[in-house]
Coordinates of C-alpha atoms and ligand atoms in Angstrom, one line a residue:
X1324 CA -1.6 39.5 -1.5
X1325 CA 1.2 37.2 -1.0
X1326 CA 1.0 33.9 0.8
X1327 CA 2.4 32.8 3.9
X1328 CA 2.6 29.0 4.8
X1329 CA 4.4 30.0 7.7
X1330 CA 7.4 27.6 7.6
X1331 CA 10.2 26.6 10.2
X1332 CA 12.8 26.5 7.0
X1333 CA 15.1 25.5 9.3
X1334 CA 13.4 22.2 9.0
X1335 CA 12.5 19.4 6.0
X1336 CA 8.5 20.1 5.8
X1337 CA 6.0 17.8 5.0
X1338 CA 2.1 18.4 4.6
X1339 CA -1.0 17.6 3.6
X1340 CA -2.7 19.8 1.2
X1341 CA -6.8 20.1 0.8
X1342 CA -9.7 21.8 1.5
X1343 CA -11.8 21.2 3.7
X1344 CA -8.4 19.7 5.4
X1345 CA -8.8 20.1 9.2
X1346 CA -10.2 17.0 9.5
X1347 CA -7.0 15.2 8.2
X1348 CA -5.3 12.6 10.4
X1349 CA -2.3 12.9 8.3
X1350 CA -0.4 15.3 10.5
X1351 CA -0.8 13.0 13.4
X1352 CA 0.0 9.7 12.1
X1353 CA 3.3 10.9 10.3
X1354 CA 4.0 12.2 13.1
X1355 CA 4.0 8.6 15.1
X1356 CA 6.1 7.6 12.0
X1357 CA 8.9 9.9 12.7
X1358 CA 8.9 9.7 16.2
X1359 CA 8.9 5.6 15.5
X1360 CA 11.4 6.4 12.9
X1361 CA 14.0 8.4 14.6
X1362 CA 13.4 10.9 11.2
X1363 CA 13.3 14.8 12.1
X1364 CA 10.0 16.7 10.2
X1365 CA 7.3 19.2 10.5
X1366 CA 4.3 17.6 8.7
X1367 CA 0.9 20.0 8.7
X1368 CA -2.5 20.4 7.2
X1369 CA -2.8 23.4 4.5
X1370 CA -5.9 24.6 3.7
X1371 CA -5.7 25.4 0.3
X1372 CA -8.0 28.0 -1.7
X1373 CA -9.0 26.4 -4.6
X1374 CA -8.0 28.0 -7.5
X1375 CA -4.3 28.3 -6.0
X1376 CA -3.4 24.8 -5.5
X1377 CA -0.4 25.2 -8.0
X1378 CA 0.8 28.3 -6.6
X1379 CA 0.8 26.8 -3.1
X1380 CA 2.7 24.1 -4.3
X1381 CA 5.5 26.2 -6.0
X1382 CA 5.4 28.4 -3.0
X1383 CA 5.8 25.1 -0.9
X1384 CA 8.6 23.9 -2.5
X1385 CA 10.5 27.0 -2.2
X1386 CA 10.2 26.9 1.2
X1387 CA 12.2 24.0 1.6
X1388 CA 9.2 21.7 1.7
X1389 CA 10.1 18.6 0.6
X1390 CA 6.9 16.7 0.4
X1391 CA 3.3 16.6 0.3
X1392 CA 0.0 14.6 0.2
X1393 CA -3.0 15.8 -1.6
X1394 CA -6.4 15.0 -0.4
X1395 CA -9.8 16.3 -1.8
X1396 CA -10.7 17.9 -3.9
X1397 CA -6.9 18.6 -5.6
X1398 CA -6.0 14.8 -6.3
X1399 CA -6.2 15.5 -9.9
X1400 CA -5.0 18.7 -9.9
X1401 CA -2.1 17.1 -8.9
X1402 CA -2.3 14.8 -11.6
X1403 CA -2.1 18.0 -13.8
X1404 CA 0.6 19.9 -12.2
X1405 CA 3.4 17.0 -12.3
X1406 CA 6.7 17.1 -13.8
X1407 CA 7.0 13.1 -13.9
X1408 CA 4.8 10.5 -12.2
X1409 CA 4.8 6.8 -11.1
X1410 CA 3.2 4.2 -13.2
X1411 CA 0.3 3.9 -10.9
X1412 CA -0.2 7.4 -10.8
X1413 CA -0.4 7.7 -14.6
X1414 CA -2.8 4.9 -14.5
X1415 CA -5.4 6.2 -12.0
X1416 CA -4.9 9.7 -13.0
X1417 CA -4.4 11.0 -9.7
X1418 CA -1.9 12.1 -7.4
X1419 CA -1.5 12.1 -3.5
X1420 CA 1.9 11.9 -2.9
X1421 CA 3.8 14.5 -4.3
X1422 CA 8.2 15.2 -3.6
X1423 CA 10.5 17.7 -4.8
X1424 CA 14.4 17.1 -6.4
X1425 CA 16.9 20.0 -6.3
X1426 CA 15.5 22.0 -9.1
X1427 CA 11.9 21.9 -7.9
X1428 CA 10.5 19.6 -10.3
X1429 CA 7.7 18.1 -9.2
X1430 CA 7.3 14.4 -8.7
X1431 CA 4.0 12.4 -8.2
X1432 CA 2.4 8.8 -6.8
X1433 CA -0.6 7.2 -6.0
X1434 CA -0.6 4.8 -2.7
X1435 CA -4.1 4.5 -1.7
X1436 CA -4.4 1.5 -3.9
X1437 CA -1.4 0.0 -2.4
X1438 CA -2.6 1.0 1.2
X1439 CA -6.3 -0.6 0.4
X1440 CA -4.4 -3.8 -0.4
X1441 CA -2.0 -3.9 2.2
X1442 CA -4.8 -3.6 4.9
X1443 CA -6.8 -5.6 3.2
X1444 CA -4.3 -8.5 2.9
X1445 CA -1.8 -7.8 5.5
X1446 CA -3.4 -6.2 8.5
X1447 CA -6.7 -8.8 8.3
X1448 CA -5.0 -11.7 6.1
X1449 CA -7.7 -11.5 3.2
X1450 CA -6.5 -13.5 0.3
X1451 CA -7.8 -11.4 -2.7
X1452 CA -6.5 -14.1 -5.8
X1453 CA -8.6 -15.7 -7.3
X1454 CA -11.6 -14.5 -5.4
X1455 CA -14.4 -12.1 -7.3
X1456 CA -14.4 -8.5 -6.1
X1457 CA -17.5 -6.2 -6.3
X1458 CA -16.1 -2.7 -6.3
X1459 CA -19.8 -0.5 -5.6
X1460 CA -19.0 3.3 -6.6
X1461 CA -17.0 4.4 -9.6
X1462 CA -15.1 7.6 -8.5
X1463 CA -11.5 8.9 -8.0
X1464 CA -10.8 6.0 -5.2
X1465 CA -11.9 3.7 -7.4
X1466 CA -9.7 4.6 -9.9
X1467 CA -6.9 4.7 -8.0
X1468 CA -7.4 0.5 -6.4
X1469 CA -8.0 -1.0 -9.8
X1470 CA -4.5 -1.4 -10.7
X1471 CA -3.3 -2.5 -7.3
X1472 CA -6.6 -5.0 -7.2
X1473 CA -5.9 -6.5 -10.3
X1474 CA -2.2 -7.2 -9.7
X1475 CA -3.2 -9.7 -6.8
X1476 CA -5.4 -11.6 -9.5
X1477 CA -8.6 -11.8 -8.0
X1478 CA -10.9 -13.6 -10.5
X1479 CA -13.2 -10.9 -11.4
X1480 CA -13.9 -7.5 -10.5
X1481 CA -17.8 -6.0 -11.0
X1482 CA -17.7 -2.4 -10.7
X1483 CA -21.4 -1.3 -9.7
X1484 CA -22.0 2.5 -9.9
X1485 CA -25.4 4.7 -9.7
X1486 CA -23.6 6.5 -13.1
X1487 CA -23.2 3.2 -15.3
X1488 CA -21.5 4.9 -17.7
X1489 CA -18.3 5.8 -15.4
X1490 CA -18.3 2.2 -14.4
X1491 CA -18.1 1.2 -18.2
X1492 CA -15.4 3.8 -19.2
X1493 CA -12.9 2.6 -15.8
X1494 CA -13.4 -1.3 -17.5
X1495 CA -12.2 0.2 -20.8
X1496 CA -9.6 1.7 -19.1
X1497 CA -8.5 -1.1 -16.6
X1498 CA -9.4 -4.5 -18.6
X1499 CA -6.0 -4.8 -20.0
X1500 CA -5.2 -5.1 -15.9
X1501 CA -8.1 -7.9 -15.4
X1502 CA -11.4 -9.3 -16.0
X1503 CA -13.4 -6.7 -14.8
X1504 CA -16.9 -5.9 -16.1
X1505 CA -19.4 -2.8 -14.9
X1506 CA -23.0 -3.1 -14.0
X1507 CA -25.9 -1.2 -12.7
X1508 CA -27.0 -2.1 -8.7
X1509 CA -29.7 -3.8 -10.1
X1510 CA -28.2 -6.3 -12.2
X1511 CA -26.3 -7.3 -8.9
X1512 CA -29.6 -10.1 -7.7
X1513 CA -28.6 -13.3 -7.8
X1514 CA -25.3 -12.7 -7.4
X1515 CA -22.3 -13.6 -4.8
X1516 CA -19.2 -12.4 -4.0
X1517 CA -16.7 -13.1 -1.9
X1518 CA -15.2 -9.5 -1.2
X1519 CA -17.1 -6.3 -1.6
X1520 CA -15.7 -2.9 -1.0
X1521 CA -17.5 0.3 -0.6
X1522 CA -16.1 3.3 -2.4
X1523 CA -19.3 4.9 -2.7
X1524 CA -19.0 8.6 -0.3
X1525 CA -22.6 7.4 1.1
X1526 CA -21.6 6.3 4.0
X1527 CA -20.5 9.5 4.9
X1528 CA -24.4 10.5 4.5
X1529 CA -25.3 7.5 6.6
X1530 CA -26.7 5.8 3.3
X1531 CA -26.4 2.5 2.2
X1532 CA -25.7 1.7 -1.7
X1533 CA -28.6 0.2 -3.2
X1534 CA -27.1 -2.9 -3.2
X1535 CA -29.2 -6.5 -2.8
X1536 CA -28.8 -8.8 0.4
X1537 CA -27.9 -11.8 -1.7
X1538 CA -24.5 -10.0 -2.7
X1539 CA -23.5 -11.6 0.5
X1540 CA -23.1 -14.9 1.3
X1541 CA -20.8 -17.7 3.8
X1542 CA -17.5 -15.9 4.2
X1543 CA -18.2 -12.4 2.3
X1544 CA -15.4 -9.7 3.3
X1545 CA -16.9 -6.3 3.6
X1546 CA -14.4 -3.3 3.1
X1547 CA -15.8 0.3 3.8
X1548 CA -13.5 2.6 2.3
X1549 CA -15.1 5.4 5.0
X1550 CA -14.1 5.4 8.8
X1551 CA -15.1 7.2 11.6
X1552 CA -15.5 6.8 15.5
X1553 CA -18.0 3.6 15.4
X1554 CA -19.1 1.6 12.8
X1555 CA -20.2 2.8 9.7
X1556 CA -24.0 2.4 8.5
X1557 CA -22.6 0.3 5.6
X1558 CA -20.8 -2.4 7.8
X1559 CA -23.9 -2.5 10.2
X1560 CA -25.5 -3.8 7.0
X1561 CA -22.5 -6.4 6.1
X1562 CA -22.9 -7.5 10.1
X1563 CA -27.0 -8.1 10.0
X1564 CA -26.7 -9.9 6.5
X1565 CA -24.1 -12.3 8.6
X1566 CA -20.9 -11.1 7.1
X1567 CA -18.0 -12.0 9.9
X1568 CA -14.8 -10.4 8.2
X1569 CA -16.3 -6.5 7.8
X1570 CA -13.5 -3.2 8.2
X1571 CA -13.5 0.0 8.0
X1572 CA -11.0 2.4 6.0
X1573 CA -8.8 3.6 8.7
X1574 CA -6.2 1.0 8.1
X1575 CA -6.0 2.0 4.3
X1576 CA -5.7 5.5 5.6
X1577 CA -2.7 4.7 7.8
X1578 CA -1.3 2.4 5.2
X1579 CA -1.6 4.9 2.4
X1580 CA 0.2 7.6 4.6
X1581 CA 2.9 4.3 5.3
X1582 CA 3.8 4.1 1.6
X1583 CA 4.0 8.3 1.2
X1584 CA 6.7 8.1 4.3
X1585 CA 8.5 5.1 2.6
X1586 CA 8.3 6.8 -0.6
X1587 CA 9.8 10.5 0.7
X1588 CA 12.2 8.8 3.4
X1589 CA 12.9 5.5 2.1
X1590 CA 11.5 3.2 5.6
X1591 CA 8.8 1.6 5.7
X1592 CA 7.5 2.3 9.0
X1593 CA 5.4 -0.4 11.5
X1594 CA 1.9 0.5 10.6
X1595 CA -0.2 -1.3 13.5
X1596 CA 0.8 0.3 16.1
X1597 CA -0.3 3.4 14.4
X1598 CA -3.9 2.0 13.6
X1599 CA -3.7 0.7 17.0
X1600 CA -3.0 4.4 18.6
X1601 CA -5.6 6.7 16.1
X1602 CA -8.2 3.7 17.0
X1603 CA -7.9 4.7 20.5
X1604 CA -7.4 8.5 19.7
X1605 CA -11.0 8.5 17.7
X1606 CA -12.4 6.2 19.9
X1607 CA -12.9 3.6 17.9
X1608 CA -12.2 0.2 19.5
X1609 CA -14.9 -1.4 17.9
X1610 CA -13.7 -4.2 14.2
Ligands
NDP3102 P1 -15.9 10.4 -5.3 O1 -16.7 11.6 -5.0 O2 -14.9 10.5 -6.4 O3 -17.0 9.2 -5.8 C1 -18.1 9.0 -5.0 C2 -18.8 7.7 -5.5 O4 -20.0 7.6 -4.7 C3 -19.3 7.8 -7.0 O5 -19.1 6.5 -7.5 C4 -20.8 8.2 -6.8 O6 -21.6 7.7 -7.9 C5 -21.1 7.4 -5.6 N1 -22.3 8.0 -5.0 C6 -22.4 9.3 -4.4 N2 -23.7 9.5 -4.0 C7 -24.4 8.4 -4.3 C8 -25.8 8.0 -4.2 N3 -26.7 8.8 -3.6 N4 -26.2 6.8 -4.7 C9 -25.3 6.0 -5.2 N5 -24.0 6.3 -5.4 C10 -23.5 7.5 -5.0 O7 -15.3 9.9 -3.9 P2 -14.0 9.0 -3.7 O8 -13.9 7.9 -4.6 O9 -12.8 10.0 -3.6 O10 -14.2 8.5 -2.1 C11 -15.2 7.6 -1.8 C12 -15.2 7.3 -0.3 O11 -13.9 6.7 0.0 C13 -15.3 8.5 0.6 O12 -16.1 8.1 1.7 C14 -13.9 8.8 1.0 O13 -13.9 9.4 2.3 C15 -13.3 7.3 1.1 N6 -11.9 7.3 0.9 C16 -11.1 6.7 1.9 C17 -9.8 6.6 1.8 C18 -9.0 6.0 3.0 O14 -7.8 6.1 3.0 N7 -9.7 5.3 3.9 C19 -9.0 7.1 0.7 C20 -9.9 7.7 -0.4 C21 -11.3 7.8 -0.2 P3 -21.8 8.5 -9.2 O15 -20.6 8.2 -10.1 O16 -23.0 8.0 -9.8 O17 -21.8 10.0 -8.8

């Protein structure tokens, strides 16, 4: 059967490939960037049968789509189906931004990193050098903020992870970046840091990592890579252990999807306003 994407090719196209995908924000929040931006797109969400992502990228392509982000569970298909990709993207071993040249080769990047970072030190001013990080969870976000994490120089990273040994094998890969070391939840007592991220998908359960109290202390920023309309179970926890600076992963969202626009268009466009406005779309006033 063949596939339609059903295409305006009169158009440059822009989407966001997954599956589940309706969910995505994506469409919305480039399109406040073009309208910002004065630039002329289509941007949709394509659900995407699994076993056909590279097909519907081809297809895509040929249908003058210019560009495309990848969201779960194709990230590293992605990775896989590439012509050429960044730096970062070869380094994390997976793809969300993906962009087309004349001949259909296939170009890819990674920006979450970048977008964690920038809302993390832009948006709420965290100074991330020479601070120690504890990263809690081990998976494909993970892998895709150590590089970005360690170029700001923070003094140590611990990586804590249920699966210990995919914690160990992302130091091996990453300590060349940084002084980062892996550990189990439970060799976290005793310790303090000043910036702990959640990348763990509990959240998304309503669970909290099984992470001690003492993690936090005076000053501790909490960072829950999740978002949603209120606030999530895990920055409840940050708040009743006393921690003032605690966020949620919307901004990374909208500053990831920043750097994909910059990367296909080549403008950088204002990203608060656009927290600002999906904020109020989800409502979600509440920091
Ligand atoms: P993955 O599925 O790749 O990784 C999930 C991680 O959670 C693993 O480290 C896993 O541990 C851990 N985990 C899952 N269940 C449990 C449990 N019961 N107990 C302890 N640890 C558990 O997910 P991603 O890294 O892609 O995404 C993580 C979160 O980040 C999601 O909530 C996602 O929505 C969010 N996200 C947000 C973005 C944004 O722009 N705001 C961008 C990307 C992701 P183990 O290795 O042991 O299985």
């Amino acid at each position: 059967m063949s596939i339609d994407l059903s295409l305006d090719t009169s158009i440059n196209n822009y989407a966001v490939f997954g599956n589940p995908v309706k969910h995505s924000k994506s469409p919305q929040i480039h399109s406040l960037f073009a309208r910002q931006t004065g630039i002329t797109l289509n941007y949709q969400a394509i659900e995407v049968p699994h076993e056909k992502f590279g097909e519907y990228v081809k297809l895509f392509a040929s249908q003058k789509g210019k560009g495309l982000n990848i969201t779960v569970p194709f990230k590293e298909n992605a990775f896989s189906l590439c012509n050429t990709l960044t730096q970062r993207a070869e380094l994390s071993g997976s793809v969300n931004t993906i962009w087309f040249d004349e001949q259909n080769n296939i170009h890819g990047d990674t920006t979450d990193g970048k977008g964690l970072i920038n809302d993390l030190t832009i948006n709420n001013g965290i100074d991330i050098h020479n601070k120690s990080v504890l990263v809690m969870g081990a998976g494909g976000s993970v892998k895709a903020i150590l590089e970005p994490l360690c170029t700001e120089k923070p003094e140590q990273i611990v990586i804590a992870n249920r699966t210990i040994s995919r914690a160990v094998q992302l130091t091996e890969k990453f300590s060349v970046q940084g002084n980062i070391e892996a550990c189990s939840y439970a060799e976290l007592s005793n310790r303090s840091f000043d910036i702990i991220i959640n990348a763990t998908s509990l959240s998304l359960a309503g669970e909290l990592p099984p992470v001690p109290e003492t993690v936090i202390k005076n000053n501790t920023c909490c960072y829950d890579l999740m978002y949603s309309d209120m606030n999530t179970i895990f920055m409840n926890w940050a708040k009743e252990q006393g921690a003032t600076k605690v966020f949620d992963g919307l901004g990374m969202l909208v500053e990831q999807a920043a750097e994909s626009f910059n990367v296909w268009h080549g403008v950088k466009p204002d990203t608060v306003s656009v927290i600002e406005n999906l904020r109020k779309s989800i409502g979600n006033s509440r920091r």
